[in-house]
């Protein structure tokens, strides 16, 4: 997805990362590295250990850098250019240089999208289709509907993710929090492009649920669901279905996608006696489902596909900065040197200021994904 503007340019943004549990020491180190950075907006990601001090860390960086507006979120680890710190205490920050009218902060519950639409109607109209970087508390009962309403209410394209479930307020925007918070960018002020990488490879074709009950698949294409499943996964895995856990998943094709996109959900039960399968999602009769395999080779291959596609779209323009949100089940759980996610990004796109976090779920367009990586570039 690309959001063009008449002309792009400008020097790279400023970014900094530091490790440790002491939020005061972190704010001093990051603040020193960002001293003199141009920009009105800061994006801050911190690891779980710093969740109780997210507000204090944001405020300390505001004072030290002079950057007035900050959005912040807690993840299972932080990401920087060429660096991945999974499960380590630390923080990473990016200062985005754009005019005051180039962005709007938001925070709230299920109605955050309609609230932003009402308060910033003229701004949204001039922005066209904004890109919204959103951070969501996965413990909130309205998390999924808040994401849908944010996209619908603003007409925007969402990126971001579900935070680590840590602390009372694992995300904030300008001091405000809620079910979700973040920042909407105007493509009239900043050129952006974004892409999503799946960590799975589809097996076989998408099948129609011809009989089901909530999350239980009873028949696919008029056949017992387990028979269709076995046909897709192959004889080797079918000989011992205990091996499919953590390897085989259900994927739900995204309706209207022109990129064969899908959302991945866990298998929750297999019943050989009744030939049925249960998955971690309700699928209505007439809905579509396919099965996919999740392994390191598939993830690396698709990560390279995504970064090469972004390289083609960027062309000879300068990448001023980036945000990368990766599923907590990826990172060191799925990639290893010399093919870590950040190394694949650097191989294709070169060095540029980047921050990100390991998430509980990832946002792209108007929905929540799992096992994916979402890379957003500012040009």
Coordinates of C-alpha atoms in Angstrom, one line a residue:
X1 CA 0.0 0.0 0.0
X2 CA 1.4 3.4 -1.0
X3 CA 0.1 6.9 -0.1
X4 CA 1.7 9.4 -2.6
X5 CA 2.3 13.1 -2.3
X6 CA 3.3 15.6 -5.0
X7 CA 6.9 15.6 -3.9
X8 CA 9.0 13.9 -1.3
X9 CA 12.3 14.9 0.2
X10 CA 14.1 15.9 3.3
X11 CA 16.8 14.3 5.4
X12 CA 16.5 11.1 7.4
X13 CA 14.7 11.2 10.8
X14 CA 16.5 10.7 14.1
X15 CA 16.3 7.4 16.0
X16 CA 17.9 6.0 19.1
X17 CA 17.8 2.8 21.1
X18 CA 19.1 2.0 24.6
X19 CA 18.9 -1.0 26.9
X20 CA 18.3 -1.2 30.6
X21 CA 15.6 -1.2 33.3
X22 CA 16.2 2.3 34.7
X23 CA 13.8 4.6 32.9
X24 CA 15.7 7.7 34.1
X25 CA 19.0 6.4 32.6
X26 CA 17.2 5.3 29.4
X27 CA 15.6 8.7 29.0
X28 CA 19.0 10.4 29.5
X29 CA 20.8 8.2 27.0
X30 CA 18.0 8.3 24.3
X31 CA 17.5 12.0 24.9
X32 CA 21.2 12.7 24.4
X33 CA 21.3 10.8 21.2
X34 CA 18.2 12.6 19.9
X35 CA 19.5 16.1 21.0
X36 CA 18.9 18.6 18.2
X37 CA 16.6 16.3 16.2
X38 CA 14.1 18.2 14.1
X39 CA 10.5 17.2 14.5
X40 CA 7.3 17.7 16.4
X41 CA 6.4 14.0 16.8
X42 CA 8.1 11.2 18.7
X43 CA 7.3 7.5 18.5
X44 CA 8.5 5.5 21.5
X45 CA 8.5 1.7 22.1
X46 CA 9.5 0.1 25.4
X47 CA 9.8 -3.4 26.7
X48 CA 7.5 -5.0 29.3
X49 CA 9.8 -4.2 32.2
X50 CA 9.3 -0.5 31.6
X51 CA 5.5 -0.6 31.3
X52 CA 4.9 1.0 34.8
X53 CA 7.1 4.0 33.7
X54 CA 5.9 4.5 30.1
X55 CA 4.3 7.8 30.9
X56 CA 7.3 9.0 32.9
X57 CA 9.7 7.9 30.1
X58 CA 7.6 9.7 27.4
X59 CA 7.4 12.9 29.5
X60 CA 11.2 12.8 30.2
X61 CA 11.9 12.5 26.5
X62 CA 9.6 15.4 25.7
X63 CA 11.5 17.6 28.2
X64 CA 14.9 16.5 27.1
X65 CA 14.4 16.7 23.3
X66 CA 11.9 19.5 23.0
X67 CA 9.7 17.3 20.8
X68 CA 6.2 18.2 22.0
X69 CA 4.1 15.2 21.0
X70 CA 4.7 11.6 21.8
X71 CA 3.0 8.3 21.1
X72 CA 4.2 5.3 23.0
X73 CA 3.5 1.6 23.4
X74 CA 4.9 -1.5 25.3
X75 CA 6.0 -4.6 23.5
X76 CA 7.6 -8.0 24.2
X77 CA 10.8 -6.4 23.0
X78 CA 12.0 -3.4 20.9
X79 CA 13.3 -3.2 17.4
X80 CA 15.7 -0.7 15.8
X81 CA 17.7 -0.5 12.6
X82 CA 19.7 -3.8 12.5
X83 CA 18.7 -4.6 16.1
X84 CA 16.2 -6.9 17.7
X85 CA 15.9 -7.0 21.5
X86 CA 13.3 -9.6 22.3
X87 CA 12.6 -10.0 26.0
X88 CA 15.3 -7.5 26.9
X89 CA 14.5 -4.4 28.9
X90 CA 15.0 -1.3 26.8
X91 CA 13.4 1.4 24.6
X92 CA 13.6 2.8 21.1
X93 CA 12.5 6.2 19.8
X94 CA 12.1 7.9 16.4
X95 CA 11.5 11.6 15.9
X96 CA 9.4 12.3 12.8
X97 CA 9.9 15.6 11.1
X98 CA 6.7 16.9 9.6
X99 CA 4.6 20.1 10.1
X100 CA 2.0 20.5 12.8
X101 CA -0.8 20.0 10.4
X102 CA 0.7 16.8 9.1
X103 CA -0.6 14.6 11.9
X104 CA -3.2 14.2 14.6
X105 CA -3.0 12.2 17.8
X106 CA -6.0 10.1 18.9
X107 CA -7.0 7.9 21.9
X108 CA -10.1 6.3 23.2
X109 CA -12.4 3.3 23.2
X110 CA -14.6 1.7 20.6
X111 CA -15.7 5.2 19.4
X112 CA -12.1 6.6 19.0
X113 CA -12.5 6.6 15.2
X114 CA -15.8 8.4 15.1
X115 CA -14.5 10.8 17.7
X116 CA -11.5 11.7 15.6
X117 CA -13.8 12.0 12.5
X118 CA -16.0 14.4 14.3
X119 CA -13.2 16.5 15.8
X120 CA -11.0 16.6 12.8
X121 CA -13.5 16.5 9.9
X122 CA -11.8 19.2 7.9
X123 CA -8.3 17.8 8.5
X124 CA -9.4 14.3 7.4
X125 CA -11.0 15.7 4.3
X126 CA -7.8 17.5 3.3
X127 CA -5.7 14.5 4.2
X128 CA -7.7 12.2 2.0
X129 CA -6.8 8.7 3.1
X130 CA -4.6 9.0 6.2
X131 CA -2.3 6.3 7.5
X132 CA -2.9 5.7 11.2
X133 CA -0.3 4.1 13.4
X134 CA -2.4 2.5 16.2
X135 CA -1.6 0.7 19.4
X136 CA -4.2 -1.5 21.0
X137 CA -4.6 -3.0 24.5
X138 CA -5.4 -6.7 23.8
X139 CA -7.1 -7.1 27.2
X140 CA -9.8 -4.6 26.2
X141 CA -13.1 -6.3 25.2
X142 CA -13.7 -3.7 22.4
X143 CA -10.2 -4.2 20.9
X144 CA -11.3 -5.7 17.6
X145 CA -14.3 -3.5 17.1
X146 CA -12.3 -0.4 18.0
X147 CA -9.8 -1.2 15.2
X148 CA -12.7 -1.7 12.7
X149 CA -14.4 1.6 13.7
X150 CA -11.1 3.5 13.6
X151 CA -10.6 2.4 10.0
X152 CA -14.2 3.1 9.0
X153 CA -14.5 6.3 10.8
X154 CA -11.4 7.9 9.4
X155 CA -11.3 6.3 6.0
X156 CA -7.7 5.5 6.9
X157 CA -5.2 2.6 6.4
X158 CA -4.1 1.2 9.7
X159 CA -0.7 -0.1 10.8
X160 CA 0.6 -0.9 14.3
X161 CA -0.2 -3.6 16.7
X162 CA -1.5 -5.0 19.9
X163 CA 0.7 -4.2 22.8
X164 CA 2.1 -6.5 25.4
X165 CA -0.4 -7.1 28.2
X166 CA 1.6 -5.2 30.8
X167 CA 0.8 -2.4 33.1
X168 CA -2.4 -0.3 33.5
X169 CA -1.9 1.7 30.3
X170 CA 0.5 -0.2 27.8
X171 CA 0.1 2.6 25.2
X172 CA -0.6 6.3 25.1
X173 CA -0.8 9.3 22.8
X174 CA 0.0 12.7 24.1
X175 CA -0.7 11.5 27.7
X176 CA -4.1 10.0 26.8
X177 CA -4.9 6.3 26.6
X178 CA -7.9 3.9 26.3
X179 CA -8.6 0.8 24.3
X180 CA -6.4 2.2 21.5
X181 CA -4.2 5.3 20.8
X182 CA -1.9 6.5 18.2
X183 CA -1.3 9.0 15.4
X184 CA -2.8 9.6 12.0
X185 CA -0.5 10.9 9.3
X186 CA -1.6 13.0 6.3
X187 CA -0.2 11.8 2.9
X188 CA -0.3 15.5 1.9
X189 CA 2.5 16.1 4.4
X190 CA 4.5 12.9 4.3
X191 CA 4.8 10.2 1.7
X192 CA 4.4 6.7 3.1
X193 CA 4.4 3.1 1.9
X194 CA 3.7 -0.1 3.8
X195 CA 3.6 -3.8 3.3
X196 CA 2.8 -7.0 5.3
X197 CA 4.7 -10.3 5.4
X198 CA 3.0 -13.5 6.3
X199 CA 4.9 -16.2 8.3
X200 CA 3.1 -19.0 6.6
X201 CA 2.7 -20.8 3.2
X202 CA -0.8 -21.8 2.0
X203 CA -1.4 -25.5 1.5
X204 CA -3.9 -26.4 -1.2
X205 CA -6.8 -24.2 -2.2
X206 CA -9.3 -22.1 -0.2
X207 CA -12.3 -24.3 0.8
X208 CA -15.9 -23.4 1.4
X209 CA -17.4 -24.1 4.8
X210 CA -20.5 -26.0 3.8
X211 CA -21.4 -27.0 7.3
X212 CA -20.1 -25.5 10.6
X213 CA -21.0 -24.4 14.1
X214 CA -19.4 -21.3 15.3
X215 CA -15.6 -22.1 15.3
X216 CA -16.1 -25.8 14.5
X217 CA -15.6 -26.9 10.9
X218 CA -17.8 -29.8 10.2
X219 CA -17.8 -30.0 6.4
X220 CA -15.5 -28.3 3.8
X221 CA -16.6 -28.4 0.1
X222 CA -19.3 -30.9 1.1
X223 CA -16.8 -33.4 2.7
X224 CA -15.9 -34.1 6.3
X225 CA -13.6 -31.2 7.4
X226 CA -10.9 -33.6 8.6
X227 CA -10.8 -35.4 5.2
X228 CA -10.1 -32.1 3.4
X229 CA -7.5 -31.1 6.0
X230 CA -5.6 -34.4 5.6
X231 CA -5.7 -34.0 1.9
X232 CA -4.1 -30.6 2.1
X233 CA -1.4 -31.3 4.7
X234 CA -0.1 -34.5 3.1
X235 CA 0.4 -38.1 4.1
X236 CA 3.5 -37.6 6.3
X237 CA 1.7 -35.3 8.7
X238 CA -1.6 -37.1 8.4
X239 CA 0.1 -40.2 9.8
X240 CA 0.5 -38.5 13.1
X241 CA -1.8 -35.6 13.7
X242 CA -0.1 -34.7 17.0
X243 CA 2.7 -33.2 14.9
X244 CA 0.5 -30.5 13.4
X245 CA 0.4 -28.3 16.5
X246 CA 2.4 -25.2 16.0
X247 CA 3.1 -26.1 12.4
X248 CA -0.2 -26.1 10.6
X249 CA -2.8 -23.3 11.0
X250 CA -6.1 -22.1 9.5
X251 CA -6.1 -19.1 7.3
X252 CA -9.1 -17.0 6.4
X253 CA -8.9 -15.2 3.0
X254 CA -9.5 -11.4 3.2
X255 CA -12.6 -10.6 1.2
X256 CA -11.9 -8.0 -1.5
X257 CA -8.1 -8.3 -1.2
X258 CA -6.2 -8.1 -4.5
X259 CA -3.1 -9.6 -3.0
X260 CA -4.5 -13.0 -1.9
X261 CA -4.2 -11.8 1.7
X262 CA -5.4 -13.9 4.6
X263 CA -5.5 -13.8 8.4
X264 CA -4.0 -16.7 10.3
X265 CA -5.7 -18.5 13.2
X266 CA -4.7 -21.4 15.5
X267 CA -6.1 -24.9 15.3
X268 CA -7.7 -25.5 18.7
X269 CA -8.9 -29.1 18.3
X270 CA -9.0 -32.1 16.0
X271 CA -11.7 -34.8 16.5
X272 CA -10.8 -37.9 14.4
X273 CA -13.9 -39.8 15.5
X274 CA -16.3 -37.1 14.2
X275 CA -14.0 -35.9 11.4
X276 CA -14.2 -32.2 12.5
X277 CA -11.8 -29.4 13.3
X278 CA -12.0 -26.4 15.6
X279 CA -10.1 -23.2 15.0
X280 CA -9.7 -20.0 17.0
X281 CA -12.2 -18.0 14.9
X282 CA -15.9 -18.2 14.1
X283 CA -16.4 -18.9 10.4
X284 CA -20.0 -18.8 9.0
X285 CA -21.3 -21.4 6.6
X286 CA -20.4 -20.1 3.1
X287 CA -17.1 -18.6 4.5
X288 CA -13.8 -19.6 3.1
X289 CA -10.8 -21.2 4.9
X290 CA -7.5 -22.7 3.8
X291 CA -4.7 -24.4 5.7
X292 CA -1.1 -23.2 5.9
X293 CA 2.2 -24.2 7.2
X294 CA 4.3 -22.0 9.4
X295 CA 8.1 -22.6 9.4
X296 CA 11.3 -20.7 9.2
X297 CA 11.8 -21.2 5.4
X298 CA 8.3 -19.9 4.6
X299 CA 8.8 -16.8 6.8
X300 CA 12.2 -15.9 5.4
X301 CA 11.0 -16.4 1.8
X302 CA 8.0 -14.1 2.3
X303 CA 10.0 -11.5 4.2
X304 CA 12.3 -11.3 1.3
X305 CA 9.3 -11.0 -1.1
X306 CA 7.9 -8.1 1.0
X307 CA 11.2 -6.1 1.2
X308 CA 11.9 -6.6 -2.5
X309 CA 8.4 -5.3 -3.3
X310 CA 9.0 -2.3 -1.1
X311 CA 12.4 -1.7 -2.7
X312 CA 10.7 -1.5 -6.1
X313 CA 8.1 0.9 -4.8
X314 CA 10.6 3.2 -3.1
X315 CA 12.8 3.4 -6.2
X316 CA 15.6 6.0 -5.9
X317 CA 13.9 8.0 -3.1
X318 CA 15.4 8.3 0.3
X319 CA 13.9 6.4 3.2
X320 CA 13.7 8.9 5.9
X321 CA 12.5 6.5 8.6
X322 CA 10.5 3.4 9.3
X323 CA 8.3 1.5 11.8
X324 CA 8.3 -2.3 11.9
X325 CA 5.8 -4.3 14.0
X326 CA 6.5 -8.0 14.2
X327 CA 4.5 -10.8 15.9
X328 CA 6.0 -12.0 19.2
X329 CA 5.9 -15.5 17.7
X330 CA 8.3 -14.4 15.0
X331 CA 11.7 -12.8 15.9
X332 CA 14.1 -15.3 17.5
X333 CA 11.2 -17.8 17.6
X334 CA 11.2 -18.1 13.8
X335 CA 14.3 -16.3 12.4
X336 CA 18.0 -16.6 13.1
X337 CA 21.2 -15.0 11.9
X338 CA 22.1 -14.2 9.2
X339 CA 18.4 -14.0 8.3
X340 CA 16.9 -12.1 11.1
X341 CA 14.0 -9.8 10.2
X342 CA 16.0 -6.6 10.6
X343 CA 18.9 -8.1 8.6
X344 CA 16.5 -9.0 5.7
X345 CA 15.2 -5.4 5.8
X346 CA 18.7 -4.0 5.7
X347 CA 19.8 -6.3 2.9
X348 CA 17.0 -5.1 0.7
X349 CA 16.5 -1.5 1.7
X350 CA 19.8 -0.4 3.3
X351 CA 20.4 1.5 6.5
X352 CA 17.7 3.9 7.7
X353 CA 16.3 5.1 11.0
X354 CA 13.8 2.5 12.2
X355 CA 12.0 1.6 15.4
X356 CA 9.4 -1.1 16.2
X357 CA 8.2 -3.7 18.7
X358 CA 7.2 -7.3 19.1
X359 CA 3.5 -7.4 19.3
X360 CA 0.5 -9.5 20.5
X361 CA -1.1 -9.1 17.0
X362 CA -0.4 -6.8 14.1
X363 CA -2.6 -4.2 12.3
X364 CA -2.8 -3.8 8.6
X365 CA -5.5 -2.0 6.6
X366 CA -8.6 -2.5 8.9
X367 CA -8.0 -5.8 10.7
X368 CA -5.9 -7.6 13.3
X369 CA -3.4 -10.2 12.0
X370 CA -1.2 -12.8 13.7
X371 CA 2.2 -14.2 12.8
X372 CA 2.9 -11.3 10.5
X373 CA 5.4 -8.4 10.1
X374 CA 4.2 -5.0 9.0
X375 CA 6.8 -2.5 7.7
X376 CA 5.9 1.2 7.2
X377 CA 8.4 3.5 5.4
X378 CA 8.4 7.3 5.5
X379 CA 9.9 8.9 2.4

